[in-house]
Each structure stands twice: as structure tokens, then as C-alpha cells.
mmCIF file of C-alpha atoms in Angstrom:
data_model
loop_
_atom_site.group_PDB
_atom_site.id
_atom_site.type_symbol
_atom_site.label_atom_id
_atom_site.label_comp_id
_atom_site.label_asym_id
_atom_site.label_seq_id
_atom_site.Cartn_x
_atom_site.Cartn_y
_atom_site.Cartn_z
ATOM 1 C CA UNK A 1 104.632 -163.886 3.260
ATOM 2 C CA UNK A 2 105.204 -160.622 1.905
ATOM 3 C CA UNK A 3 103.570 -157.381 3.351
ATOM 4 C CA UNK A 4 102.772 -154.391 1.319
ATOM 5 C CA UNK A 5 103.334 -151.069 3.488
ATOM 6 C CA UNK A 6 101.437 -149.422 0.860
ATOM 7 C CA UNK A 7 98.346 -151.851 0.597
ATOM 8 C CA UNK A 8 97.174 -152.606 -2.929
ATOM 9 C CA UNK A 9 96.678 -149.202 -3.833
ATOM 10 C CA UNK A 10 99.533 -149.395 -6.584
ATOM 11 C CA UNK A 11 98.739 -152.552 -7.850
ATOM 12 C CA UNK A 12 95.150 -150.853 -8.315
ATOM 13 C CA UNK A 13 96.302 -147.912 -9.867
ATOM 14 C CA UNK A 14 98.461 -150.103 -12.824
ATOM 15 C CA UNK A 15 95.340 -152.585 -13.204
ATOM 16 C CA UNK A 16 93.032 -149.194 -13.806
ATOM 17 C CA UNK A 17 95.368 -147.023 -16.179
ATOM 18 C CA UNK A 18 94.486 -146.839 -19.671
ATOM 19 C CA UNK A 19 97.609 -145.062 -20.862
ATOM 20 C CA UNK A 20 97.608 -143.173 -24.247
ATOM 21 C CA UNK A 21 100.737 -145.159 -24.505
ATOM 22 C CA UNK A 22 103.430 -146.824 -22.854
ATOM 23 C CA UNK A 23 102.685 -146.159 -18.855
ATOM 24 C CA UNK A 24 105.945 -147.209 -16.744
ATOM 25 C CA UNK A 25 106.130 -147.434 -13.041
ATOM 26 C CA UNK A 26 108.982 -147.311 -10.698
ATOM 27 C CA UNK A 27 108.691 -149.609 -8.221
ATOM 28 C CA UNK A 28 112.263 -148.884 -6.401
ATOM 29 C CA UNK A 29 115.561 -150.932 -6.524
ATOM 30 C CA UNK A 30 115.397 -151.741 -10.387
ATOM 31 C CA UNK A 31 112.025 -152.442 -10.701
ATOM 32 C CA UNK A 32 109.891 -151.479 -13.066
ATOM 33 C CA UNK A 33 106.301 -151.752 -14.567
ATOM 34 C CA UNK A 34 105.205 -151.585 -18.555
ATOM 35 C CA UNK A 35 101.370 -151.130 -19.481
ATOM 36 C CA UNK A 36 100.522 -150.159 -23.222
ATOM 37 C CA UNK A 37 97.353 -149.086 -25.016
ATOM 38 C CA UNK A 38 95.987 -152.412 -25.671
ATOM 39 C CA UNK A 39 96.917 -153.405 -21.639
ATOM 40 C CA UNK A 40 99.691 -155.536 -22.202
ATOM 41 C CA UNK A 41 101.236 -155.470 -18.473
ATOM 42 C CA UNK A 42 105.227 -156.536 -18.148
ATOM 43 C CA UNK A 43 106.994 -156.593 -14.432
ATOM 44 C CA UNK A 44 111.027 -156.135 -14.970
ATOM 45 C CA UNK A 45 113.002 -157.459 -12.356
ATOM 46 C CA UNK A 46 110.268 -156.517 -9.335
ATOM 47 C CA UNK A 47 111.612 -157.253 -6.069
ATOM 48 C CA UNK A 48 109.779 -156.585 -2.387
ATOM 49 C CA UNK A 49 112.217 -158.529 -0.394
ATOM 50 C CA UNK A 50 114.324 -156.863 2.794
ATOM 51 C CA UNK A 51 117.639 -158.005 1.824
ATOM 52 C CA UNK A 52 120.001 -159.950 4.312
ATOM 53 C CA UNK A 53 120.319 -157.373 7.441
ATOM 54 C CA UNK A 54 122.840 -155.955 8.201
ATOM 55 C CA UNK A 55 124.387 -156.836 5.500
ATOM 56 C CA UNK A 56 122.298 -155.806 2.794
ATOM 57 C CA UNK A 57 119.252 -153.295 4.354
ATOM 58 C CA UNK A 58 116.003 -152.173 2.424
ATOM 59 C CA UNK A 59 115.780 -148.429 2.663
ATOM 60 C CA UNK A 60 112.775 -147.657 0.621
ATOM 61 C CA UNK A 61 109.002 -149.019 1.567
ATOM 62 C CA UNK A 62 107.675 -152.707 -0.255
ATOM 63 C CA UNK A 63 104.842 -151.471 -2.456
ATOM 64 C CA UNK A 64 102.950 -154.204 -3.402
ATOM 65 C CA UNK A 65 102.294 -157.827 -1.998
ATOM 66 C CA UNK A 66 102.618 -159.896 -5.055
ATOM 67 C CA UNK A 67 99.446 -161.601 -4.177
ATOM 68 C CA UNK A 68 97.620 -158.741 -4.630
ATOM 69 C CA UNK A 69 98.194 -158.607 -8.913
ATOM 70 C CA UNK A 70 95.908 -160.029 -11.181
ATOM 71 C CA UNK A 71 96.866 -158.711 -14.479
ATOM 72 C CA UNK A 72 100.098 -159.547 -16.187
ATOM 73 C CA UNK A 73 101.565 -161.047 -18.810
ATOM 74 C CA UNK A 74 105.483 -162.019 -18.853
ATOM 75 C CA UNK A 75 108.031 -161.063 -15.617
ATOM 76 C CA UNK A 76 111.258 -160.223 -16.778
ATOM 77 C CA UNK A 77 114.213 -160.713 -15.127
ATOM 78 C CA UNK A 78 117.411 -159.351 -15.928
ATOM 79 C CA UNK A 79 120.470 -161.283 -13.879
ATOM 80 C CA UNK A 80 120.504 -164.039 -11.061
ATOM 81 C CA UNK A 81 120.794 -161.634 -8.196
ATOM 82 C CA UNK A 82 118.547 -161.539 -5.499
ATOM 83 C CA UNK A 83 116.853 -158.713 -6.312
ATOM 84 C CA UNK A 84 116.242 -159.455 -9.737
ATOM 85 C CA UNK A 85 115.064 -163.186 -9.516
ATOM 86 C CA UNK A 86 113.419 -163.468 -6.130
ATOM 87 C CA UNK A 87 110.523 -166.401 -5.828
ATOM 88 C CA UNK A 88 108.385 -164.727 -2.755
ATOM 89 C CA UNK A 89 108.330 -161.621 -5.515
ATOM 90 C CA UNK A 90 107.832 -162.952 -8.848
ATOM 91 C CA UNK A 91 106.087 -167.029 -8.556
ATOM 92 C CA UNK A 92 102.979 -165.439 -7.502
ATOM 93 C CA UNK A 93 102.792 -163.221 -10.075
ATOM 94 C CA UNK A 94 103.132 -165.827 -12.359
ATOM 95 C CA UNK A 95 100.802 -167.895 -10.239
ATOM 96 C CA UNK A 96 97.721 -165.659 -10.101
ATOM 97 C CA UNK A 97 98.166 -164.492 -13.615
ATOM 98 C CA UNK A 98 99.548 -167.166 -15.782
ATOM 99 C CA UNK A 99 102.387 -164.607 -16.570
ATOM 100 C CA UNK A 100 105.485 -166.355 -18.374
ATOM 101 C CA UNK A 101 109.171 -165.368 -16.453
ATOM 102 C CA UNK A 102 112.025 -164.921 -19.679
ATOM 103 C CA UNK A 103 115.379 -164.904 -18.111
ATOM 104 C CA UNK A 104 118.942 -165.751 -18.748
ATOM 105 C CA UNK A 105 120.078 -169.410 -18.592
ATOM 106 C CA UNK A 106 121.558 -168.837 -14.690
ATOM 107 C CA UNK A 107 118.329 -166.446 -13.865
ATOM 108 C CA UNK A 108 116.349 -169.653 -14.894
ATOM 109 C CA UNK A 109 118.485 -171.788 -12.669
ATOM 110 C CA UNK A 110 117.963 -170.044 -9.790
ATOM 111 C CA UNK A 111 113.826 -170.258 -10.428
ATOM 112 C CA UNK A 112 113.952 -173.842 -11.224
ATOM 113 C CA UNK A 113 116.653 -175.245 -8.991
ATOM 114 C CA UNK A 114 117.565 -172.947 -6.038
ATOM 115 C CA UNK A 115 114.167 -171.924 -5.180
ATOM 116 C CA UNK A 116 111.941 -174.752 -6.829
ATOM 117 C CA UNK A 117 109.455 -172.213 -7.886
ATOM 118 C CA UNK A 118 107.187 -174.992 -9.409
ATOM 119 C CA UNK A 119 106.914 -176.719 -6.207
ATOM 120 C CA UNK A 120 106.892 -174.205 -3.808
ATOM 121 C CA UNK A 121 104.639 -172.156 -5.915
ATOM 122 C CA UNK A 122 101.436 -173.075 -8.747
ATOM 123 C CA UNK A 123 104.518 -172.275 -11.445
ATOM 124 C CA UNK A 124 104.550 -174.693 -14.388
ATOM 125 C CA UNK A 125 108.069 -175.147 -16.204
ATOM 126 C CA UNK A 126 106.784 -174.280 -19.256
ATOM 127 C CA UNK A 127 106.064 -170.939 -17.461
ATOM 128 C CA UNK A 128 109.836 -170.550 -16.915
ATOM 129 C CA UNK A 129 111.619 -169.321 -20.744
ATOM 130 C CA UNK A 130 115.256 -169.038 -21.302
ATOM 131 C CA UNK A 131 116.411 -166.149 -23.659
ATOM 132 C CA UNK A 132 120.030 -164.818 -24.491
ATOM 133 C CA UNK A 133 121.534 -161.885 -26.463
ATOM 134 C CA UNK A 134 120.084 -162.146 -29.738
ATOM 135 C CA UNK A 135 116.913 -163.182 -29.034
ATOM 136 C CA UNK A 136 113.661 -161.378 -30.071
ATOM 137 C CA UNK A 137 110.402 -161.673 -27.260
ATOM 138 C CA UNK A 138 106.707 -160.893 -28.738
ATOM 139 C CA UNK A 139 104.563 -160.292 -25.678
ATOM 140 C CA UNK A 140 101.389 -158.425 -26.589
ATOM 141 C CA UNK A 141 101.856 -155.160 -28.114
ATOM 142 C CA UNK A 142 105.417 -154.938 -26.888
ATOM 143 C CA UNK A 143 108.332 -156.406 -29.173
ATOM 144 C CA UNK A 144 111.318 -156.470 -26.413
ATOM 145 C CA UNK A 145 114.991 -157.533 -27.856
ATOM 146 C CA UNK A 146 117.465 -159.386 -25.351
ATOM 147 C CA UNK A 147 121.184 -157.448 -25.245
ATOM 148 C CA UNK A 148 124.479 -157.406 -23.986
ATOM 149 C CA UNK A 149 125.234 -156.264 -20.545
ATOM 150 C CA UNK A 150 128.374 -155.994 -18.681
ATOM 151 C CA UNK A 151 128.107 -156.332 -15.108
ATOM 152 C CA UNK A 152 131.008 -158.226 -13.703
ATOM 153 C CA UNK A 153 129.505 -159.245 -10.582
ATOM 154 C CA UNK A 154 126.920 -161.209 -12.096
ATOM 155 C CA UNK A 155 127.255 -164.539 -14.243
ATOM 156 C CA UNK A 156 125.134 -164.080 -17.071
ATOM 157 C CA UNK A 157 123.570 -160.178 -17.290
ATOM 158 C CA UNK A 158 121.514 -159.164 -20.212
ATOM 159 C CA UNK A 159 119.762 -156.149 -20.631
ATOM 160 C CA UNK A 160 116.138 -155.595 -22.811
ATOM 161 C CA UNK A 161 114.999 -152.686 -25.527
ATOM 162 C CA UNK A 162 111.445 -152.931 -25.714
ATOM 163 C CA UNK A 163 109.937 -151.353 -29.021
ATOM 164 C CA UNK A 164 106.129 -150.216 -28.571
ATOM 165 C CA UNK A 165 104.251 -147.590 -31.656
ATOM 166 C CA UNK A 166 104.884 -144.853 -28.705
ATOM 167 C CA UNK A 167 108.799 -145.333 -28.335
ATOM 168 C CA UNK A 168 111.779 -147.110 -27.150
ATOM 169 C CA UNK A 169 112.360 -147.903 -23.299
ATOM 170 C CA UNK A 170 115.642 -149.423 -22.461
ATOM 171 C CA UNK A 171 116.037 -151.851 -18.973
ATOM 172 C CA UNK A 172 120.481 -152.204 -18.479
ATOM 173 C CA UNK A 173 119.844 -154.222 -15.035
ATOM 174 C CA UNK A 174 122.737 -153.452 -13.297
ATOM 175 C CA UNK A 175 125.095 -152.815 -16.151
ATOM 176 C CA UNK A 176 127.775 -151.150 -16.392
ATOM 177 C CA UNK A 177 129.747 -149.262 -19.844
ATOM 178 C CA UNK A 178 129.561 -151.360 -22.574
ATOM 179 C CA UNK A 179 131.196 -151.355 -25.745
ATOM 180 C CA UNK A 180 128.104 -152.523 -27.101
ATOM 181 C CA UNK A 181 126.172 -150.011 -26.101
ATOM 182 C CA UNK A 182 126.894 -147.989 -29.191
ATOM 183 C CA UNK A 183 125.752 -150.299 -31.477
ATOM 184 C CA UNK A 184 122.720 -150.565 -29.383
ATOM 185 C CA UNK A 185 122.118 -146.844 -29.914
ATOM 186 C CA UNK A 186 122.832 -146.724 -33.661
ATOM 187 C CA UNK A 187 120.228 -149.669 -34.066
ATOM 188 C CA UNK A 188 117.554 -148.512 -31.764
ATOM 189 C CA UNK A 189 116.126 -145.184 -31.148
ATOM 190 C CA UNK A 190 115.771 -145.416 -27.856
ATOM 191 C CA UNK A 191 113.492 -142.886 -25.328
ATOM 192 C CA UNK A 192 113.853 -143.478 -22.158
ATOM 193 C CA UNK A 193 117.345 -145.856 -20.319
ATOM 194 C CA UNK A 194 116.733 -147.288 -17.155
ATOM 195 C CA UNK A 195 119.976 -147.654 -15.540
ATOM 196 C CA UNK A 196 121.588 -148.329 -12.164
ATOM 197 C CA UNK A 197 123.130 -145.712 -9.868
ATOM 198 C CA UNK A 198 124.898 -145.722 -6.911
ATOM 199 C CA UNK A 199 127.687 -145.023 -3.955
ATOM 200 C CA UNK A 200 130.401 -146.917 -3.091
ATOM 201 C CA UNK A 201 130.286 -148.133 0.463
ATOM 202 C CA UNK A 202 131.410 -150.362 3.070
ATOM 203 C CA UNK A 203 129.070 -153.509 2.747
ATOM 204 C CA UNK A 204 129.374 -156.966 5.234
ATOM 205 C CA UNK A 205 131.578 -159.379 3.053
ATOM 206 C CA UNK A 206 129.326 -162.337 2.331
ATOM 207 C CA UNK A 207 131.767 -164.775 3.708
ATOM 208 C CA UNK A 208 133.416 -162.824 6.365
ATOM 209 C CA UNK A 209 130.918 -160.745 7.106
ATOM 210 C CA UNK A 210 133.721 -158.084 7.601
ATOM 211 C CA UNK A 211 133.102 -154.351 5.746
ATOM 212 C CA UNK A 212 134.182 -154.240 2.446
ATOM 213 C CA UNK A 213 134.697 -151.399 0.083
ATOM 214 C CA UNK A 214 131.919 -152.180 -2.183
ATOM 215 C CA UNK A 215 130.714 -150.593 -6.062
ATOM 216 C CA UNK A 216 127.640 -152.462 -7.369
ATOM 217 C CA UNK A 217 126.324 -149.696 -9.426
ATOM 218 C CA UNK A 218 127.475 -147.189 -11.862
ATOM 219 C CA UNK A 219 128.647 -143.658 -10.249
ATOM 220 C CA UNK A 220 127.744 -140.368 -11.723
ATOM 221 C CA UNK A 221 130.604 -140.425 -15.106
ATOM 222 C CA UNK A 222 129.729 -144.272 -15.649
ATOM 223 C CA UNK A 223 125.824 -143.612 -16.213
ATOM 224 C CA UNK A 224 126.147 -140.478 -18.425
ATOM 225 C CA UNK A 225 128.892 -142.484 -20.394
ATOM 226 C CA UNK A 226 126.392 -145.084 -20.760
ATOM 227 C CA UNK A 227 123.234 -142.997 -21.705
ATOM 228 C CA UNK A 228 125.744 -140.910 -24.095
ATOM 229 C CA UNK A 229 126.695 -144.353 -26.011
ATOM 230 C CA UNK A 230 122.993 -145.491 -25.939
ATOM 231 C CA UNK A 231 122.058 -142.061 -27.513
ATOM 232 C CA UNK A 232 119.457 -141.733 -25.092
ATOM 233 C CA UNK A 233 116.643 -139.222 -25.197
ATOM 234 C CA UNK A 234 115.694 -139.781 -21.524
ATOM 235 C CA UNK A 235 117.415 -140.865 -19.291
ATOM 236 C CA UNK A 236 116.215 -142.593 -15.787
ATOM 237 C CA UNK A 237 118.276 -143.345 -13.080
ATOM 238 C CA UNK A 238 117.079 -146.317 -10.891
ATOM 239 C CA UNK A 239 118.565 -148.666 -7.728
ATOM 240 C CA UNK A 240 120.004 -145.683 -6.236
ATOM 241 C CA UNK A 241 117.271 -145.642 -3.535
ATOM 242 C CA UNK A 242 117.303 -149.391 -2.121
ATOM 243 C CA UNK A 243 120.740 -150.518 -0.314
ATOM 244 C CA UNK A 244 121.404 -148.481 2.963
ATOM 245 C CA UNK A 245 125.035 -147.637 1.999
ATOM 246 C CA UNK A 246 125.263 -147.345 -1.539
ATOM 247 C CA UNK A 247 122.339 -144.688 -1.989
ATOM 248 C CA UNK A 248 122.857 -141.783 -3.755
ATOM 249 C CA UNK A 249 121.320 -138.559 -5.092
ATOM 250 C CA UNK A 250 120.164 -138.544 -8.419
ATOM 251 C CA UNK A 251 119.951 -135.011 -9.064
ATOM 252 C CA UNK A 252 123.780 -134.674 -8.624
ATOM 253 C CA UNK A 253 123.598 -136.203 -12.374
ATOM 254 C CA UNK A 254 122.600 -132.763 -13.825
ATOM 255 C CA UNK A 255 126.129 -131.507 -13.617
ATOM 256 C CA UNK A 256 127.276 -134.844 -15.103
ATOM 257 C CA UNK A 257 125.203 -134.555 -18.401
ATOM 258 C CA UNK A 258 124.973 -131.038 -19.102
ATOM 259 C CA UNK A 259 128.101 -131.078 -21.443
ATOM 260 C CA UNK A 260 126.738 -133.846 -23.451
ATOM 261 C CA UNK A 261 123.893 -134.186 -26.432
ATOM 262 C CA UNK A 262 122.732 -137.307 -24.783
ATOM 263 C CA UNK A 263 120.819 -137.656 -22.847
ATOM 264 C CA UNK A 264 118.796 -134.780 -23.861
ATOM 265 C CA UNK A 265 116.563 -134.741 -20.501
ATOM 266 C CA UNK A 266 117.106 -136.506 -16.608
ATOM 267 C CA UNK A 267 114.133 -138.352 -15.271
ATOM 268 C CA UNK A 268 114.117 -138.231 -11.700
ATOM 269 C CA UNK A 269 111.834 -140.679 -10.397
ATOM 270 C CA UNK A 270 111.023 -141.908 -6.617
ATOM 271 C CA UNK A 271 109.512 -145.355 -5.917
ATOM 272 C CA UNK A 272 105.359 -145.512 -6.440
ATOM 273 C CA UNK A 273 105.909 -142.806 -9.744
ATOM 274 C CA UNK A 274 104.497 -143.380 -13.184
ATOM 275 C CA UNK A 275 106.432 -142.013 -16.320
ATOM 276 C CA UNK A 276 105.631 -142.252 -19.728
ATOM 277 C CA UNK A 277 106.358 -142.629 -23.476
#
């Protein structure tokens, strides 16, 4: 069972917002929260697990107990990772709230086969959706477009643009440079990129358990080459907080982008903050 250190007080504060319009929450790792005007609610790849000590170590607080939510309407996951498709995290949500999960064909996989989230949870298949690149989503106010990714360390990444009357927002997963990001900023005016940032470390080999150099995440020239091919407005970096050996400081990016027209503006978030568009 999961444990909130926060209590519900974040769940709360998402289930009371009216925002003006689009409300986004950071909820660490590469989390993230979407509430419009008309309260559609949409979790992206939440994830309050601990990891696999010592080999993979939470260093940010869990801040919510997915028990806890009552309002949402689709749970998106990006990749099969761990910490993108997690069923302590995400079948309750879908559980309590009737919420739909859309997911790549090996995200579903995991939900359906690995962890059995319709018997180990109150999860109907029909609750489960497949999507690829190319596909178009309507969920409530939110139109949300499935796109490339390139992360080589997953098996099949996609990442989502989700168009709302206020703007754009962006969700790479754990991508890295694409060279279809460019066409993905000449077709969509996007606001605000969410996209992963990180260290290289020494991580436990999953096999061996031995340290291994490890790069999960894109360092400080990969994300501004990414948020300068999506023609980002704003850019937010995200994950950089969560594995105890690949953090990083996200203000270090300043220096990175100052040279370039996009993106126009850094959004430094922590986890628990609320940005908008």
C-alpha cells in the first residue's frame, strides 16, 4: 500500500482548482497533472513508487496515495518503464474514478500481463486503450496527439502534444533529440515542453548488480537542442529530481539556452508546484 508523506493535501488542492485555464502540476520524476476550465483532470505518467534500493533510490517525497483521488478522467502513460506504468500508482486511479489508461502497445502489456491490473485491481480491459504515433485522443476539453519519441532504452516511447483554447503543453517522457521534433514544432505551437533531465552516474547493473556508468536522461546541450527543435515557448525541465545519482540542477540550463530563440523562458519547477497556460 502506498503512503503519501504529504497526506491528501495535493490531491485536494487539484480536485478544488478552478483554473482560468490549463492548471499543470508537477508531481516529481516525470509526472505530471492537467486540469482545464471545464475540469477535465489527466495524470501523465504519475508514479509514487521507491524504486529498487540500492539500485534505483527515490530522492524526492511520494505526494499522493493514489487512493486518495476521486476525480479523473484518462492516465497517460508514456513508455513501459517502471516509473511510467506502475499498477500500485495508476489501477487505483482508474479504479476509484473510472479513468481510461492510453498507452503504447508494450505500456499496455505491462498493465495487462505483467501486473494483471484487472485482477489485482477493479480495472476493466476496456479501461486499458492502446494508441501509437499518429493517433489523435479526445478526452474532455483536451485534444492530445500521440508522437514520436526516441529513447533507446525503452521499447516503444511515444511522447503527447495536448491542444487546449489556452495553449499547447508538450509531455517527451524520457526522450531524447529527435529528428522529428522539428516537424513537431512547425505543426504545433507549442507553450510549455516537459522534458527529462539528468546526470550521468554510476547505477547497480540490473543483472550484475555491479556500478555502471549510466545516462537515462538528456544532459544540459541535449534538452535545449530539443526545446530549440520543438520551438518551444516554455520550457520545463522534469525527472531531474527523482534517482539518487543522476540528479541534477536545473538552473545550470540558463547558460545552456541563453544563445538560442527557443525556448524563450526556463520553468523551474520542484515537486508539489502548479504552472500554468
Amino acid at each position: 500500500m502506498t503512503r503519501s508523506d504529504w497526506g491528501d493535501w495535493l490531491v485536494r488542492d487539484v480536485e478544488e482548482a478552478n483554473p482560468e485555464g490549463v492548471a499543470i502540476w508537477y508531481l516529481g520524476c516525470n509526472g505530471f497533472i492537467l486540469k482545464g476550465t471545464g475540469g477535465t483532470t489527466i495524470y501523465i505518467d504519475p508514479y509514487v513508487g521507491l524504486g529498487d534500493p540500492p539500485r534505483t533510490v527515490r530522492m524526492i517525497p511520494v505526494p499522493f496515495d493514489p487512493d486518495d483521488i476521486e476525480e479523473a478522467d484518462a492516465v497517460l502513460a508514456t513508455h513501459e518503464h517502471t516509473d511510467h506504468v506502475h499498477g500500485p500508482s495508476q489501477a487505483p486511479i482508474l479504479a476509484n474514478t473510472g479513468a481510461t489508461l492510453y498507452a503504447p502497445d508494450d505500456s499496455i502489456a505491462v498493465a495487462r500481463e505483467e501486473e494483471a491490473w484487472t485482477d489485482e485491481w477493479a480495472v476493466t480491459d476496456e479501461q486499458l486503450i492502446e494508441v501509437t504515433e499518429g493517433d489523435t485522443i479526445d478526452v474532455g476539453e483536451f485534444t492530445i496527439h500521440v508522437e514520436q519519441a526516441s529513447d533507446p532504452d525503452a521499447t516503444h516511447p511515444v511522447s503527447y502534444v495536448f491542444e487546449h483554447e489556452a495553449g499547447t503543453f508538450f509531455h517527451g517522457g524520457d526522450t531524447k533529440p529527435s529528428a522529428e521534433f522539428e516537424r513537431i514544432g512547425d505543426e504545433y505551437a507549442i507553450d510549455l515542453a516537459a522534458l527529462a533531465f539528468g546526470t550521468v552516474g554510476q547505477i547497480l547493473d540490473k543483472r550484475t548488480r555491479e556500478p555502471k556508468r549510466t545516462r537515462w536522461y538528456n544532459d544540459e546541450n541535449q534538452l535545449i537542442e530539443c526545446a530549440a527543435a520543438l520551438e518551444c515557448e516554455r520550457l520545463l525541465p522534469s525527472h531531474w529530481d527523482m534517482w539518487k545519482g543522476l540528479t541534477a540542477d536545473p538552473t545550470a540550463l540558463q547558460h545552456h539556452a541563453q544563445s538560442f530563440e527557443y525556448p524563450q523562458r526556463l520553468e523551474i519547477v520542484e515537486i508539489g508546484d502548479r504552472t500554468d497556460l
